[in-house]
Amino acid sequence: MRVSIYNVDAIHNTIQENKKIKFQYFDYTLEKDIQFRRNGEYYIASYYALS
């Protein structure tokens, strides 16, 4: 739970500072390994509000 709260706080801070967020999406395989989406490319987003 603590990690989720930290992430929400970090996103909220970037909104207040008018900054962009860079992150990667991933899924777990059946072998419990991490497999990144889009070949590990980063997603870059500019958020205006957190709803």
Tab-separated table of N, CA and C in Angstrom:
chain	number	residue	atom	x	y	z
A	1	MET	N	0.819	-1.196	0.000
A	1	MET	CA	0.000	0.000	0.000
A	1	MET	C	0.859	1.254	0.000
A	2	ARG	N	1.960	1.230	0.689
A	2	ARG	CA	2.819	2.409	0.782
A	2	ARG	C	3.331	2.836	-0.593
A	3	VAL	N	3.685	1.886	-1.446
A	3	VAL	CA	4.177	2.229	-2.779
A	3	VAL	C	3.101	2.951	-3.570
A	4	SER	N	1.870	2.512	-3.488
A	4	SER	CA	0.770	3.163	-4.203
A	4	SER	C	0.582	4.600	-3.742
A	5	ILE	N	0.638	4.824	-2.446
A	5	ILE	CA	0.486	6.182	-1.927
A	5	ILE	C	1.637	7.046	-2.403
A	6	TYR	N	2.838	6.507	-2.401
A	6	TYR	CA	3.997	7.262	-2.870
A	6	TYR	C	3.820	7.661	-4.336
A	7	ASN	N	3.330	6.737	-5.161
A	7	ASN	CA	3.135	7.032	-6.576
A	7	ASN	C	2.091	8.120	-6.784
A	8	VAL	N	1.010	8.076	-6.033
A	8	VAL	CA	-0.024	9.101	-6.156
A	8	VAL	C	0.535	10.450	-5.735
A	9	ASP	N	1.315	10.481	-4.659
A	9	ASP	CA	1.935	11.734	-4.222
A	9	ASP	C	2.889	12.273	-5.278
A	10	ALA	N	3.669	11.404	-5.881
A	10	ALA	CA	4.618	11.833	-6.913
A	10	ALA	C	3.881	12.402	-8.122
A	11	ILE	N	2.804	11.758	-8.538
A	11	ILE	CA	2.014	12.258	-9.667
A	11	ILE	C	1.391	13.607	-9.308
A	12	HIS	N	0.859	13.715	-8.105
A	12	HIS	CA	0.250	14.972	-7.680
A	12	HIS	C	1.286	16.108	-7.668
A	13	ASN	N	2.492	15.817	-7.209
A	13	ASN	CA	3.552	16.834	-7.197
A	13	ASN	C	3.928	17.278	-8.608
A	14	THR	N	3.975	16.355	-9.547
A	14	THR	CA	4.309	16.734	-10.920
A	14	THR	C	3.218	17.581	-11.547
A	15	ILE	N	1.959	17.336	-11.176
A	15	ILE	CA	0.860	18.168	-11.665
A	15	ILE	C	1.037	19.592	-11.150
A	16	GLN	N	1.336	19.724	-9.861
A	16	GLN	CA	1.507	21.052	-9.274
A	16	GLN	C	2.702	21.793	-9.873
A	17	GLU	N	3.754	21.060	-10.242
A	17	GLU	CA	4.959	21.674	-10.787
A	17	GLU	C	4.937	21.762	-12.315
A	18	ASN	N	3.816	21.329	-12.931
A	18	ASN	CA	3.645	21.371	-14.385
A	18	ASN	C	4.769	20.619	-15.109
A	19	LYS	N	5.077	19.422	-14.626
A	19	LYS	CA	6.124	18.592	-15.216
A	19	LYS	C	5.512	17.385	-15.913
A	20	LYS	N	6.330	16.706	-16.699
A	20	LYS	CA	5.903	15.479	-17.372
A	20	LYS	C	6.312	14.269	-16.545
A	21	ILE	N	5.593	13.165	-16.752
A	21	ILE	CA	5.873	11.910	-16.066
A	21	ILE	C	6.336	10.887	-17.093
A	22	LYS	N	7.394	10.157	-16.766
A	22	LYS	CA	7.906	9.105	-17.636
A	22	LYS	C	7.811	7.784	-16.871
A	23	PHE	N	7.186	6.777	-17.496
A	23	PHE	CA	6.985	5.501	-16.810
A	23	PHE	C	6.935	4.358	-17.817
A	24	GLN	N	7.012	3.143	-17.300
A	24	GLN	CA	6.920	1.937	-18.114
A	24	GLN	C	5.788	1.070	-17.574
A	25	TYR	N	5.026	0.488	-18.486
A	25	TYR	CA	4.019	-0.502	-18.119
A	25	TYR	C	4.644	-1.876	-18.235
A	26	PHE	N	4.248	-2.770	-17.335
A	26	PHE	CA	4.709	-4.152	-17.461
A	26	PHE	C	3.641	-5.114	-16.972
A	27	ASP	N	3.788	-6.349	-17.397
A	27	ASP	CA	2.926	-7.445	-16.969
A	27	ASP	C	3.820	-8.551	-16.441
A	28	TYR	N	3.219	-9.425	-15.636
A	28	TYR	CA	3.940	-10.610	-15.183
A	28	TYR	C	3.599	-11.778	-16.097
A	29	THR	N	4.607	-12.552	-16.459
A	29	THR	CA	4.393	-13.758	-17.253
A	29	THR	C	3.938	-14.884	-16.327
A	30	LEU	N	3.600	-16.005	-16.905
A	30	LEU	CA	3.208	-17.164	-16.099
A	30	LEU	C	4.354	-17.650	-15.224
A	31	GLU	N	5.585	-17.363	-15.646
A	31	GLU	CA	6.770	-17.738	-14.867
A	31	GLU	C	7.119	-16.676	-13.821
A	32	LYS	N	6.256	-15.665	-13.666
A	32	LYS	CA	6.403	-14.570	-12.712
A	32	LYS	C	7.593	-13.658	-13.027
A	33	ASP	N	7.928	-13.564	-14.311
A	33	ASP	CA	8.931	-12.616	-14.778
A	33	ASP	C	8.221	-11.349	-15.249
A	34	ILE	N	8.942	-10.240	-15.225
A	34	ILE	CA	8.381	-8.986	-15.718
A	34	ILE	C	8.587	-8.899	-17.226
A	35	GLN	N	7.517	-8.572	-17.940
A	35	GLN	CA	7.588	-8.363	-19.373
A	35	GLN	C	7.052	-6.967	-19.673
A	36	PHE	N	7.939	-6.074	-20.126
A	36	PHE	CA	7.545	-4.704	-20.394
A	36	PHE	C	6.706	-4.623	-21.656
A	37	ARG	N	5.743	-3.720	-21.647
A	37	ARG	CA	4.940	-3.451	-22.834
A	37	ARG	C	5.728	-2.541	-23.761
A	38	ARG	N	5.382	-2.545	-25.034
A	38	ARG	CA	6.022	-1.700	-26.061
A	38	ARG	C	7.542	-1.872	-26.056
A	39	ASN	N	8.011	-3.086	-25.830
A	39	ASN	CA	9.446	-3.394	-25.827
A	39	ASN	C	10.226	-2.544	-24.840
A	40	GLY	N	9.611	-2.167	-23.739
A	40	GLY	CA	10.288	-1.407	-22.706
A	40	GLY	C	10.374	0.081	-22.949
A	41	GLU	N	9.743	0.568	-24.017
A	41	GLU	CA	9.756	2.004	-24.278
A	41	GLU	C	9.002	2.732	-23.173
A	42	TYR	N	9.432	3.948	-22.890
A	42	TYR	CA	8.787	4.751	-21.868
A	42	TYR	C	7.543	5.445	-22.414
A	43	TYR	N	6.547	5.569	-21.559
A	43	TYR	CA	5.386	6.409	-21.826
A	43	TYR	C	5.694	7.760	-21.204
A	44	ILE	N	5.379	8.836	-21.896
A	44	ILE	CA	5.569	10.179	-21.371
A	44	ILE	C	4.219	10.873	-21.383
A	45	ALA	N	3.836	11.405	-20.216
A	45	ALA	CA	2.503	12.007	-20.083
A	45	ALA	C	2.596	13.337	-19.368
A	46	SER	N	1.708	14.242	-19.742
A	46	SER	CA	1.541	15.511	-19.045
A	46	SER	C	0.139	15.502	-18.446
A	47	TYR	N	0.073	15.496	-17.144
A	47	TYR	CA	-1.218	15.450	-16.464
A	47	TYR	C	-1.642	16.852	-16.053
A	48	TYR	N	-2.936	17.091	-16.134
A	48	TYR	CA	-3.487	18.384	-15.733
A	48	TYR	C	-4.287	18.274	-14.448
A	49	ALA	N	-4.771	17.067	-14.149
A	49	ALA	CA	-5.532	16.851	-12.922
A	49	ALA	C	-5.490	15.374	-12.576
A	50	LEU	N	-5.644	15.095	-11.320
A	50	LEU	CA	-5.705	13.716	-10.837
A	50	LEU	C	-7.101	13.490	-10.321
A	51	SER	N	-7.845	12.605	-11.003
A	51	SER	CA	-9.229	12.407	-10.586
A	51	SER	C	-9.439	11.034	-9.992
